[in-house]
């Protein structure tokens, strides 16, 4: 029982760290004036060494069971997460941090569709109800604050699509490396380190190309202020989340992670109360109540989905 409680606590910590990530990235796109996609490579490049160390620590004794399929899924994850990050950062130019996390749950219906067609997954009535609640929460968020324009919806689709493909590919990668690694936790860390190291190497190459072609790049000071905190917060969140899944199981872990929407709403209220109008627009109590209701719908949706 104590292990389960520790796991849930780590899941809640992961959700909180992810909510902080959205504030950091929101600060970047709203305060620097740079395109959101320019944060994608720096926040990955600065994490090359930590991800490489994690890969080394979690690497299985023998790589015989890690074949070409694992490499293919790793490449898919790297490419898909880049699209997801670009969509996320571009969306945050006009969407407040308190609405980003709940809106990101739109990837769940996409994951369901991908799993149905690619993996032949069949859904129960409870899971279908959970997916429907995700769509309902998006409807609640639509009018809870400033209007979400067509551009933001487009980038939300890019973000959700990228992360949905990444999640499905991650499931395939974990299934292919679990036997070689010997445990769920070790295979999770190996997958996290492998994909993180690959993404960081691509990011370093992308930054070198941009600098040589005199492309738009954040300054060293902006990287230290935004890219480094975002990269470390996100990696810490993923480590906590994987340990949570190992101790508490995927069901409780997924529900715990889904609370990031509610945490983002609370953090948004905090930002407004303390004068950060450039990050979170002034909103009435009723608007924040609607956002909180949407976040609660996400938690209920996840509970129905994983229990169904």
PDB file of C-alpha atoms in Angstrom:
ATOM      1  CA  UNK A   1       0.000   0.000   0.000  1.00  0.00           C
ATOM      2  CA  UNK A   2       2.838   2.401   0.858  1.00  0.00           C
ATOM      3  CA  UNK A   3       4.428   1.807  -2.563  1.00  0.00           C
ATOM      4  CA  UNK A   4       1.149   2.677  -4.271  1.00  0.00           C
ATOM      5  CA  UNK A   5       0.848   5.918  -2.280  1.00  0.00           C
ATOM      6  CA  UNK A   6       4.446   6.875  -3.096  1.00  0.00           C
ATOM      7  CA  UNK A   7       3.752   6.159  -6.757  1.00  0.00           C
ATOM      8  CA  UNK A   8       0.631   8.346  -6.781  1.00  0.00           C
ATOM      9  CA  UNK A   9       2.572  11.137  -5.041  1.00  0.00           C
ATOM     10  CA  UNK A  10       5.250  10.953  -7.736  1.00  0.00           C
ATOM     11  CA  UNK A  11       2.527  10.997 -10.416  1.00  0.00           C
ATOM     12  CA  UNK A  12       1.102  14.184  -8.888  1.00  0.00           C
ATOM     13  CA  UNK A  13       4.618  15.652  -8.774  1.00  0.00           C
ATOM     14  CA  UNK A  14       5.066  14.808 -12.459  1.00  0.00           C
ATOM     15  CA  UNK A  15       1.776  16.536 -13.278  1.00  0.00           C
ATOM     16  CA  UNK A  16       2.865  19.639 -11.353  1.00  0.00           C
ATOM     17  CA  UNK A  17       6.243  19.761 -13.120  1.00  0.00           C
ATOM     18  CA  UNK A  18       4.536  19.475 -16.507  1.00  0.00           C
ATOM     19  CA  UNK A  19       2.261  22.373 -15.563  1.00  0.00           C
ATOM     20  CA  UNK A  20       5.352  24.427 -14.697  1.00  0.00           C
ATOM     21  CA  UNK A  21       6.804  23.518 -18.107  1.00  0.00           C
ATOM     22  CA  UNK A  22       3.814  25.128 -19.816  1.00  0.00           C
ATOM     23  CA  UNK A  23       4.399  28.337 -17.864  1.00  0.00           C
ATOM     24  CA  UNK A  24       8.087  28.396 -18.875  1.00  0.00           C
ATOM     25  CA  UNK A  25       7.330  27.793 -22.556  1.00  0.00           C
ATOM     26  CA  UNK A  26       4.448  30.277 -22.430  1.00  0.00           C
ATOM     27  CA  UNK A  27       6.829  32.878 -20.993  1.00  0.00           C
ATOM     28  CA  UNK A  28       9.257  32.225 -23.839  1.00  0.00           C
ATOM     29  CA  UNK A  29       6.833  32.659 -26.713  1.00  0.00           C
ATOM     30  CA  UNK A  30       5.102  35.703 -25.188  1.00  0.00           C
ATOM     31  CA  UNK A  31       8.114  37.595 -23.828  1.00  0.00           C
ATOM     32  CA  UNK A  32      10.923  37.021 -26.352  1.00  0.00           C
ATOM     33  CA  UNK A  33       8.922  37.751 -29.490  1.00  0.00           C
ATOM     34  CA  UNK A  34      10.567  34.746 -31.156  1.00  0.00           C
ATOM     35  CA  UNK A  35       8.593  32.040 -32.983  1.00  0.00           C
ATOM     36  CA  UNK A  36       7.539  29.225 -30.684  1.00  0.00           C
ATOM     37  CA  UNK A  37       9.369  26.590 -32.726  1.00  0.00           C
ATOM     38  CA  UNK A  38      12.733  28.215 -31.883  1.00  0.00           C
ATOM     39  CA  UNK A  39      12.490  26.760 -28.346  1.00  0.00           C
ATOM     40  CA  UNK A  40      12.166  23.191 -29.664  1.00  0.00           C
ATOM     41  CA  UNK A  41      15.829  22.495 -30.471  1.00  0.00           C
ATOM     42  CA  UNK A  42      17.483  24.409 -27.586  1.00  0.00           C
ATOM     43  CA  UNK A  43      15.407  22.760 -24.843  1.00  0.00           C
ATOM     44  CA  UNK A  44      16.406  19.351 -26.207  1.00  0.00           C
ATOM     45  CA  UNK A  45      20.047  20.145 -26.989  1.00  0.00           C
ATOM     46  CA  UNK A  46      20.804  21.220 -23.405  1.00  0.00           C
ATOM     47  CA  UNK A  47      19.626  17.808 -22.158  1.00  0.00           C
ATOM     48  CA  UNK A  48      22.002  15.707 -24.284  1.00  0.00           C
ATOM     49  CA  UNK A  49      24.307  14.683 -21.411  1.00  0.00           C
ATOM     50  CA  UNK A  50      21.537  13.830 -18.870  1.00  0.00           C
ATOM     51  CA  UNK A  51      19.679  11.705 -21.434  1.00  0.00           C
ATOM     52  CA  UNK A  52      22.899   9.988 -22.529  1.00  0.00           C
ATOM     53  CA  UNK A  53      23.725   9.136 -18.898  1.00  0.00           C
ATOM     54  CA  UNK A  54      20.205   7.764 -18.376  1.00  0.00           C
ATOM     55  CA  UNK A  55      20.558   5.589 -21.491  1.00  0.00           C
ATOM     56  CA  UNK A  56      23.883   4.226 -20.239  1.00  0.00           C
ATOM     57  CA  UNK A  57      22.483   3.458 -16.767  1.00  0.00           C
ATOM     58  CA  UNK A  58      19.356   1.718 -18.096  1.00  0.00           C
ATOM     59  CA  UNK A  59      20.969  -0.028 -21.060  1.00  0.00           C
ATOM     60  CA  UNK A  60      20.355  -3.802 -20.957  1.00  0.00           C
ATOM     61  CA  UNK A  61      23.328  -6.142 -20.546  1.00  0.00           C
ATOM     62  CA  UNK A  62      22.725  -7.514 -24.032  1.00  0.00           C
ATOM     63  CA  UNK A  63      21.373  -5.589 -27.018  1.00  0.00           C
ATOM     64  CA  UNK A  64      20.533  -8.761 -28.943  1.00  0.00           C
ATOM     65  CA  UNK A  65      16.820  -8.299 -28.248  1.00  0.00           C
ATOM     66  CA  UNK A  66      16.875  -4.623 -29.270  1.00  0.00           C
ATOM     67  CA  UNK A  67      16.614  -4.881 -33.028  1.00  0.00           C
ATOM     68  CA  UNK A  68      15.736  -2.763 -36.035  1.00  0.00           C
ATOM     69  CA  UNK A  69      12.106  -2.419 -34.903  1.00  0.00           C
ATOM     70  CA  UNK A  70      13.220  -0.585 -31.758  1.00  0.00           C
ATOM     71  CA  UNK A  71      15.338   1.756 -33.873  1.00  0.00           C
ATOM     72  CA  UNK A  72      12.381   2.424 -36.180  1.00  0.00           C
ATOM     73  CA  UNK A  73      10.046   3.251 -33.266  1.00  0.00           C
ATOM     74  CA  UNK A  74      12.713   5.480 -31.737  1.00  0.00           C
ATOM     75  CA  UNK A  75      12.960   7.472 -34.970  1.00  0.00           C
ATOM     76  CA  UNK A  76       9.152   7.749 -35.163  1.00  0.00           C
ATOM     77  CA  UNK A  77       9.030   9.036 -31.568  1.00  0.00           C
ATOM     78  CA  UNK A  78      11.769  11.611 -32.198  1.00  0.00           C
ATOM     79  CA  UNK A  79      10.047  12.967 -35.313  1.00  0.00           C
ATOM     80  CA  UNK A  80       6.556  12.932 -33.784  1.00  0.00           C
ATOM     81  CA  UNK A  81       7.613  14.677 -30.556  1.00  0.00           C
ATOM     82  CA  UNK A  82       9.288  17.427 -32.574  1.00  0.00           C
ATOM     83  CA  UNK A  83       5.989  18.108 -34.323  1.00  0.00           C
ATOM     84  CA  UNK A  84       4.221  17.927 -30.950  1.00  0.00           C
ATOM     85  CA  UNK A  85       6.601  20.437 -29.374  1.00  0.00           C
ATOM     86  CA  UNK A  86       6.390  22.841 -32.301  1.00  0.00           C
ATOM     87  CA  UNK A  87       2.570  22.722 -32.173  1.00  0.00           C
ATOM     88  CA  UNK A  88       2.593  23.216 -28.395  1.00  0.00           C
ATOM     89  CA  UNK A  89       4.922  26.218 -28.420  1.00  0.00           C
ATOM     90  CA  UNK A  90       3.200  27.889 -31.383  1.00  0.00           C
ATOM     91  CA  UNK A  91      -0.225  27.381 -29.758  1.00  0.00           C
ATOM     92  CA  UNK A  92       0.978  29.086 -26.579  1.00  0.00           C
ATOM     93  CA  UNK A  93       1.421  32.398 -28.393  1.00  0.00           C
ATOM     94  CA  UNK A  94      -2.340  32.926 -28.049  1.00  0.00           C
ATOM     95  CA  UNK A  95      -3.567  30.293 -25.553  1.00  0.00           C
ATOM     96  CA  UNK A  96      -3.085  30.787 -21.807  1.00  0.00           C
ATOM     97  CA  UNK A  97      -1.084  28.178 -19.809  1.00  0.00           C
ATOM     98  CA  UNK A  98      -4.176  27.298 -17.742  1.00  0.00           C
ATOM     99  CA  UNK A  99      -5.923  26.019 -20.877  1.00  0.00           C
ATOM    100  CA  UNK A 100      -2.957  24.305 -22.531  1.00  0.00           C
ATOM    101  CA  UNK A 101      -2.892  21.166 -20.358  1.00  0.00           C
ATOM    102  CA  UNK A 102      -6.640  20.412 -20.589  1.00  0.00           C
ATOM    103  CA  UNK A 103      -6.620  21.056 -24.348  1.00  0.00           C
ATOM    104  CA  UNK A 104      -3.694  18.675 -24.782  1.00  0.00           C
ATOM    105  CA  UNK A 105      -6.016  15.873 -23.706  1.00  0.00           C
ATOM    106  CA  UNK A 106      -7.414  16.084 -27.240  1.00  0.00           C
ATOM    107  CA  UNK A 107      -4.644  13.643 -28.156  1.00  0.00           C
ATOM    108  CA  UNK A 108      -6.617  10.879 -26.389  1.00  0.00           C
ATOM    109  CA  UNK A 109      -9.248  10.496 -29.161  1.00  0.00           C
ATOM    110  CA  UNK A 110      -6.416  10.497 -31.714  1.00  0.00           C
ATOM    111  CA  UNK A 111      -4.558   7.788 -29.781  1.00  0.00           C
ATOM    112  CA  UNK A 112      -7.783   5.765 -29.751  1.00  0.00           C
ATOM    113  CA  UNK A 113      -8.172   6.079 -33.524  1.00  0.00           C
ATOM    114  CA  UNK A 114      -4.508   5.221 -34.181  1.00  0.00           C
ATOM    115  CA  UNK A 115      -4.641   2.237 -31.828  1.00  0.00           C
ATOM    116  CA  UNK A 116      -7.834   0.992 -33.473  1.00  0.00           C
ATOM    117  CA  UNK A 117      -6.477   1.092 -37.026  1.00  0.00           C
ATOM    118  CA  UNK A 118      -2.780   0.373 -36.386  1.00  0.00           C
ATOM    119  CA  UNK A 119      -2.966  -2.059 -33.473  1.00  0.00           C
ATOM    120  CA  UNK A 120      -6.499  -3.446 -33.792  1.00  0.00           C
ATOM    121  CA  UNK A 121      -7.451  -2.295 -30.290  1.00  0.00           C
ATOM    122  CA  UNK A 122     -11.150  -2.712 -29.440  1.00  0.00           C
ATOM    123  CA  UNK A 123     -12.724  -0.280 -26.953  1.00  0.00           C
ATOM    124  CA  UNK A 124     -15.253  -0.935 -24.218  1.00  0.00           C
ATOM    125  CA  UNK A 125     -18.292   1.208 -23.482  1.00  0.00           C
ATOM    126  CA  UNK A 126     -16.469   2.853 -20.563  1.00  0.00           C
ATOM    127  CA  UNK A 127     -13.505   3.786 -22.744  1.00  0.00           C
ATOM    128  CA  UNK A 128     -15.771   5.255 -25.419  1.00  0.00           C
ATOM    129  CA  UNK A 129     -17.516   7.286 -22.686  1.00  0.00           C
ATOM    130  CA  UNK A 130     -14.126   8.528 -21.489  1.00  0.00           C
ATOM    131  CA  UNK A 131     -13.177   9.631 -25.007  1.00  0.00           C
ATOM    132  CA  UNK A 132     -16.528  11.433 -25.339  1.00  0.00           C
ATOM    133  CA  UNK A 133     -15.854  13.317 -22.085  1.00  0.00           C
ATOM    134  CA  UNK A 134     -12.534  14.531 -23.485  1.00  0.00           C
ATOM    135  CA  UNK A 135     -14.382  16.078 -26.424  1.00  0.00           C
ATOM    136  CA  UNK A 136     -16.938  17.576 -24.012  1.00  0.00           C
ATOM    137  CA  UNK A 137     -14.158  19.186 -21.974  1.00  0.00           C
ATOM    138  CA  UNK A 138     -12.813  20.854 -25.123  1.00  0.00           C
ATOM    139  CA  UNK A 139     -16.275  22.331 -25.680  1.00  0.00           C
ATOM    140  CA  UNK A 140     -16.291  23.703 -22.138  1.00  0.00           C
ATOM    141  CA  UNK A 141     -12.852  25.265 -22.638  1.00  0.00           C
ATOM    142  CA  UNK A 142     -13.839  26.878 -25.942  1.00  0.00           C
ATOM    143  CA  UNK A 143     -15.689  29.724 -24.227  1.00  0.00           C
ATOM    144  CA  UNK A 144     -13.688  29.811 -20.983  1.00  0.00           C
ATOM    145  CA  UNK A 145     -11.610  32.919 -21.671  1.00  0.00           C
ATOM    146  CA  UNK A 146     -10.249  34.624 -24.753  1.00  0.00           C
ATOM    147  CA  UNK A 147     -11.433  33.239 -28.068  1.00  0.00           C
ATOM    148  CA  UNK A 148      -9.292  30.398 -29.406  1.00  0.00           C
ATOM    149  CA  UNK A 149      -8.635  31.331 -33.023  1.00  0.00           C
ATOM    150  CA  UNK A 150      -8.243  29.081 -36.084  1.00  0.00           C
ATOM    151  CA  UNK A 151      -4.431  29.313 -35.882  1.00  0.00           C
ATOM    152  CA  UNK A 152      -4.425  28.039 -32.287  1.00  0.00           C
ATOM    153  CA  UNK A 153      -6.762  25.158 -33.222  1.00  0.00           C
ATOM    154  CA  UNK A 154      -4.434  24.261 -36.091  1.00  0.00           C
ATOM    155  CA  UNK A 155      -1.395  24.158 -33.816  1.00  0.00           C
ATOM    156  CA  UNK A 156      -3.408  22.200 -31.250  1.00  0.00           C
ATOM    157  CA  UNK A 157      -4.089  19.616 -33.980  1.00  0.00           C
ATOM    158  CA  UNK A 158      -0.351  19.479 -34.813  1.00  0.00           C
ATOM    159  CA  UNK A 159       0.514  19.175 -31.111  1.00  0.00           C
ATOM    160  CA  UNK A 160      -2.103  16.515 -30.366  1.00  0.00           C
ATOM    161  CA  UNK A 161      -1.286  14.556 -33.519  1.00  0.00           C
ATOM    162  CA  UNK A 162       2.440  14.572 -32.827  1.00  0.00           C
ATOM    163  CA  UNK A 163       2.113  13.467 -29.216  1.00  0.00           C
ATOM    164  CA  UNK A 164      -0.545  10.866 -30.089  1.00  0.00           C
ATOM    165  CA  UNK A 165       1.748   9.211 -32.652  1.00  0.00           C
ATOM    166  CA  UNK A 166       4.609   9.432 -30.161  1.00  0.00           C
ATOM    167  CA  UNK A 167       2.585   7.741 -27.396  1.00  0.00           C
ATOM    168  CA  UNK A 168       1.507   4.868 -29.632  1.00  0.00           C
ATOM    169  CA  UNK A 169       5.069   4.406 -30.899  1.00  0.00           C
ATOM    170  CA  UNK A 170       6.365   4.524 -27.311  1.00  0.00           C
ATOM    171  CA  UNK A 171       4.031   1.673 -26.388  1.00  0.00           C
ATOM    172  CA  UNK A 172       5.474  -0.377 -29.248  1.00  0.00           C
ATOM    173  CA  UNK A 173       9.057   0.508 -28.238  1.00  0.00           C
ATOM    174  CA  UNK A 174       8.459  -0.491 -24.607  1.00  0.00           C
ATOM    175  CA  UNK A 175       6.909  -3.783 -25.675  1.00  0.00           C
ATOM    176  CA  UNK A 176       9.961  -4.529 -27.818  1.00  0.00           C
ATOM    177  CA  UNK A 177      12.588  -3.712 -25.151  1.00  0.00           C
ATOM    178  CA  UNK A 178      10.917  -5.026 -21.980  1.00  0.00           C
ATOM    179  CA  UNK A 179      12.303  -8.556 -22.295  1.00  0.00           C
ATOM    180  CA  UNK A 180      15.857  -7.361 -22.917  1.00  0.00           C
ATOM    181  CA  UNK A 181      15.768  -4.878 -20.031  1.00  0.00           C
ATOM    182  CA  UNK A 182      14.220  -7.332 -17.577  1.00  0.00           C
ATOM    183  CA  UNK A 183      11.689  -4.972 -15.955  1.00  0.00           C
ATOM    184  CA  UNK A 184       9.046  -2.409 -16.867  1.00  0.00           C
ATOM    185  CA  UNK A 185      10.848   0.385 -15.006  1.00  0.00           C
ATOM    186  CA  UNK A 186      14.241  -0.275 -16.612  1.00  0.00           C
ATOM    187  CA  UNK A 187      12.743  -0.578 -20.100  1.00  0.00           C
ATOM    188  CA  UNK A 188      10.880   2.713 -19.523  1.00  0.00           C
ATOM    189  CA  UNK A 189      14.060   4.521 -18.501  1.00  0.00           C
ATOM    190  CA  UNK A 190      15.948   2.957 -21.428  1.00  0.00           C
ATOM    191  CA  UNK A 191      13.254   4.132 -23.847  1.00  0.00           C
ATOM    192  CA  UNK A 192      13.221   7.612 -22.275  1.00  0.00           C
ATOM    193  CA  UNK A 193      17.004   7.866 -22.449  1.00  0.00           C
ATOM    194  CA  UNK A 194      17.211   6.456 -25.971  1.00  0.00           C
ATOM    195  CA  UNK A 195      14.590   8.761 -27.457  1.00  0.00           C
ATOM    196  CA  UNK A 196      15.835  11.733 -25.423  1.00  0.00           C
ATOM    197  CA  UNK A 197      19.436  11.215 -26.555  1.00  0.00           C
ATOM    198  CA  UNK A 198      18.344  10.838 -30.165  1.00  0.00           C
ATOM    199  CA  UNK A 199      16.207  13.988 -29.975  1.00  0.00           C
ATOM    200  CA  UNK A 200      19.075  15.910 -28.372  1.00  0.00           C
ATOM    201  CA  UNK A 201      21.525  14.859 -31.096  1.00  0.00           C
ATOM    202  CA  UNK A 202      19.067  15.972 -33.782  1.00  0.00           C
ATOM    203  CA  UNK A 203      18.626  19.250 -31.882  1.00  0.00           C
ATOM    204  CA  UNK A 204      22.373  19.891 -31.761  1.00  0.00           C
ATOM    205  CA  UNK A 205      22.599  19.292 -35.515  1.00  0.00           C
ATOM    206  CA  UNK A 206      19.588  21.566 -36.121  1.00  0.00           C
ATOM    207  CA  UNK A 207      21.112  24.372 -34.041  1.00  0.00           C
ATOM    208  CA  UNK A 208      24.409  24.065 -35.902  1.00  0.00           C
ATOM    209  CA  UNK A 209      22.577  24.278 -39.233  1.00  0.00           C
ATOM    210  CA  UNK A 210      20.507  27.277 -38.099  1.00  0.00           C
ATOM    211  CA  UNK A 211      23.583  29.115 -36.854  1.00  0.00           C
ATOM    212  CA  UNK A 212      25.445  28.435 -40.107  1.00  0.00           C
ATOM    213  CA  UNK A 213      22.480  29.590 -42.195  1.00  0.00           C
ATOM    214  CA  UNK A 214      21.961  32.602 -39.877  1.00  0.00           C
ATOM    215  CA  UNK A 215      18.494  31.395 -38.927  1.00  0.00           C
ATOM    216  CA  UNK A 216      16.424  32.685 -36.020  1.00  0.00           C
ATOM    217  CA  UNK A 217      17.902  31.531 -32.724  1.00  0.00           C
ATOM    218  CA  UNK A 218      17.423  32.504 -29.086  1.00  0.00           C
ATOM    219  CA  UNK A 219      20.379  34.123 -27.352  1.00  0.00           C
ATOM    220  CA  UNK A 220      22.513  32.302 -24.787  1.00  0.00           C
ATOM    221  CA  UNK A 221      20.752  34.231 -22.031  1.00  0.00           C
ATOM    222  CA  UNK A 222      17.324  33.219 -23.353  1.00  0.00           C
ATOM    223  CA  UNK A 223      18.434  29.579 -23.520  1.00  0.00           C
ATOM    224  CA  UNK A 224      19.607  29.695 -19.907  1.00  0.00           C
ATOM    225  CA  UNK A 225      16.379  31.384 -18.811  1.00  0.00           C
ATOM    226  CA  UNK A 226      13.895  29.231 -20.732  1.00  0.00           C
ATOM    227  CA  UNK A 227      15.420  26.190 -22.501  1.00  0.00           C
ATOM    228  CA  UNK A 228      17.402  24.847 -19.520  1.00  0.00           C
ATOM    229  CA  UNK A 229      14.511  25.042 -16.987  1.00  0.00           C
ATOM    230  CA  UNK A 230      12.054  23.561 -19.486  1.00  0.00           C
ATOM    231  CA  UNK A 231      14.387  20.693 -20.396  1.00  0.00           C
ATOM    232  CA  UNK A 232      15.172  19.721 -16.799  1.00  0.00           C
ATOM    233  CA  UNK A 233      11.580  20.118 -15.599  1.00  0.00           C
ATOM    234  CA  UNK A 234      10.294  17.915 -18.426  1.00  0.00           C
ATOM    235  CA  UNK A 235      12.918  15.209 -17.897  1.00  0.00           C
ATOM    236  CA  UNK A 236      12.245  15.194 -14.139  1.00  0.00           C
ATOM    237  CA  UNK A 237       8.511  14.924 -14.825  1.00  0.00           C
ATOM    238  CA  UNK A 238       9.048  11.928 -17.107  1.00  0.00           C
ATOM    239  CA  UNK A 239      11.310  10.172 -14.585  1.00  0.00           C
ATOM    240  CA  UNK A 240       8.723  10.685 -11.825  1.00  0.00           C
ATOM    241  CA  UNK A 241       5.965   9.490 -14.123  1.00  0.00           C
ATOM    242  CA  UNK A 242       7.752   6.279 -15.109  1.00  0.00           C
ATOM    243  CA  UNK A 243       8.516   5.465 -11.461  1.00  0.00           C
ATOM    244  CA  UNK A 244       4.863   6.200 -10.695  1.00  0.00           C
ATOM    245  CA  UNK A 245       3.739   3.712 -13.353  1.00  0.00           C
ATOM    246  CA  UNK A 246       6.120   1.123 -11.939  1.00  0.00           C
ATOM    247  CA  UNK A 247       4.942   1.520  -8.306  1.00  0.00           C
ATOM    248  CA  UNK A 248       1.242   2.296  -8.727  1.00  0.00           C
ATOM    249  CA  UNK A 249       0.415   0.823 -12.113  1.00  0.00           C
ATOM    250  CA  UNK A 250      -0.627   2.517 -15.320  1.00  0.00           C
ATOM    251  CA  UNK A 251      -4.240   3.017 -14.170  1.00  0.00           C
ATOM    252  CA  UNK A 252      -3.545   5.133 -11.083  1.00  0.00           C
ATOM    253  CA  UNK A 253      -0.533   6.720 -12.764  1.00  0.00           C
ATOM    254  CA  UNK A 254      -2.561   7.930 -15.729  1.00  0.00           C
ATOM    255  CA  UNK A 255      -5.261   9.369 -13.482  1.00  0.00           C
ATOM    256  CA  UNK A 256      -2.616  11.105 -11.344  1.00  0.00           C
ATOM    257  CA  UNK A 257      -1.003  12.602 -14.439  1.00  0.00           C
ATOM    258  CA  UNK A 258      -4.352  13.857 -15.714  1.00  0.00           C
ATOM    259  CA  UNK A 259      -4.547  16.229 -12.715  1.00  0.00           C
ATOM    260  CA  UNK A 260      -2.065  18.505 -14.514  1.00  0.00           C
ATOM    261  CA  UNK A 261      -5.061  20.218 -16.106  1.00  0.00           C
ATOM    262  CA  UNK A 262      -6.493  21.149 -12.712  1.00  0.00           C
ATOM    263  CA  UNK A 263      -3.030  22.211 -11.514  1.00  0.00           C
ATOM    264  CA  UNK A 264      -2.597  24.409 -14.592  1.00  0.00           C
ATOM    265  CA  UNK A 265      -5.895  26.142 -13.838  1.00  0.00           C
ATOM    266  CA  UNK A 266      -4.761  26.768 -10.247  1.00  0.00           C
ATOM    267  CA  UNK A 267      -1.397  28.074 -11.448  1.00  0.00           C
ATOM    268  CA  UNK A 268      -3.196  30.304 -13.972  1.00  0.00           C
ATOM    269  CA  UNK A 269      -5.289  31.813 -11.173  1.00  0.00           C
ATOM    270  CA  UNK A 270      -2.066  32.371  -9.188  1.00  0.00           C
ATOM    271  CA  UNK A 271      -0.442  34.162 -12.141  1.00  0.00           C
ATOM    272  CA  UNK A 272      -3.435  36.470 -12.561  1.00  0.00           C
ATOM    273  CA  UNK A 273      -3.545  37.290  -8.844  1.00  0.00           C
ATOM    274  CA  UNK A 274       0.158  38.206  -8.892  1.00  0.00           C
ATOM    275  CA  UNK A 275       0.060  40.443 -11.956  1.00  0.00           C
ATOM    276  CA  UNK A 276       1.459  38.220 -14.718  1.00  0.00           C
ATOM    277  CA  UNK A 277      -1.013  39.574 -17.252  1.00  0.00           C
ATOM    278  CA  UNK A 278       1.324  38.824 -20.170  1.00  0.00           C
ATOM    279  CA  UNK A 279       1.131  35.095 -19.393  1.00  0.00           C
ATOM    280  CA  UNK A 280      -2.434  34.650 -18.202  1.00  0.00           C
ATOM    281  CA  UNK A 281      -5.255  36.977 -19.256  1.00  0.00           C
ATOM    282  CA  UNK A 282      -7.512  38.511 -16.632  1.00  0.00           C
ATOM    283  CA  UNK A 283     -10.613  36.354 -16.266  1.00  0.00           C
ATOM    284  CA  UNK A 284     -13.686  36.256 -14.074  1.00  0.00           C
ATOM    285  CA  UNK A 285     -14.275  33.695 -11.355  1.00  0.00           C
ATOM    286  CA  UNK A 286     -16.885  32.002 -13.552  1.00  0.00           C
ATOM    287  CA  UNK A 287     -14.308  31.539 -16.328  1.00  0.00           C
ATOM    288  CA  UNK A 288     -11.839  29.861 -13.970  1.00  0.00           C
ATOM    289  CA  UNK A 289     -14.667  27.692 -12.641  1.00  0.00           C
ATOM    290  CA  UNK A 290     -15.382  26.568 -16.214  1.00  0.00           C
ATOM    291  CA  UNK A 291     -11.709  25.789 -16.755  1.00  0.00           C
ATOM    292  CA  UNK A 292     -11.620  23.821 -13.500  1.00  0.00           C
ATOM    293  CA  UNK A 293     -14.769  21.952 -14.582  1.00  0.00           C
ATOM    294  CA  UNK A 294     -13.107  21.072 -17.896  1.00  0.00           C
ATOM    295  CA  UNK A 295     -10.014  19.826 -16.054  1.00  0.00           C
ATOM    296  CA  UNK A 296     -12.194  17.692 -13.759  1.00  0.00           C
ATOM    297  CA  UNK A 297     -13.910  16.230 -16.830  1.00  0.00           C
ATOM    298  CA  UNK A 298     -10.477  15.190 -18.083  1.00  0.00           C
ATOM    299  CA  UNK A 299      -9.725  13.398 -14.794  1.00  0.00           C
ATOM    300  CA  UNK A 300     -13.110  11.628 -14.940  1.00  0.00           C
ATOM    301  CA  UNK A 301     -12.508  10.788 -18.611  1.00  0.00           C
ATOM    302  CA  UNK A 302      -9.145   9.232 -17.816  1.00  0.00           C
ATOM    303  CA  UNK A 303     -10.651   7.262 -14.907  1.00  0.00           C
ATOM    304  CA  UNK A 304     -13.380   5.871 -17.195  1.00  0.00           C
ATOM    305  CA  UNK A 305     -10.893   5.137 -19.980  1.00  0.00           C
ATOM    306  CA  UNK A 306      -8.349   3.216 -17.911  1.00  0.00           C
ATOM    307  CA  UNK A 307     -11.028   1.410 -15.879  1.00  0.00           C
ATOM    308  CA  UNK A 308     -13.059   0.480 -18.954  1.00  0.00           C
TER     309      UNK A 308
END
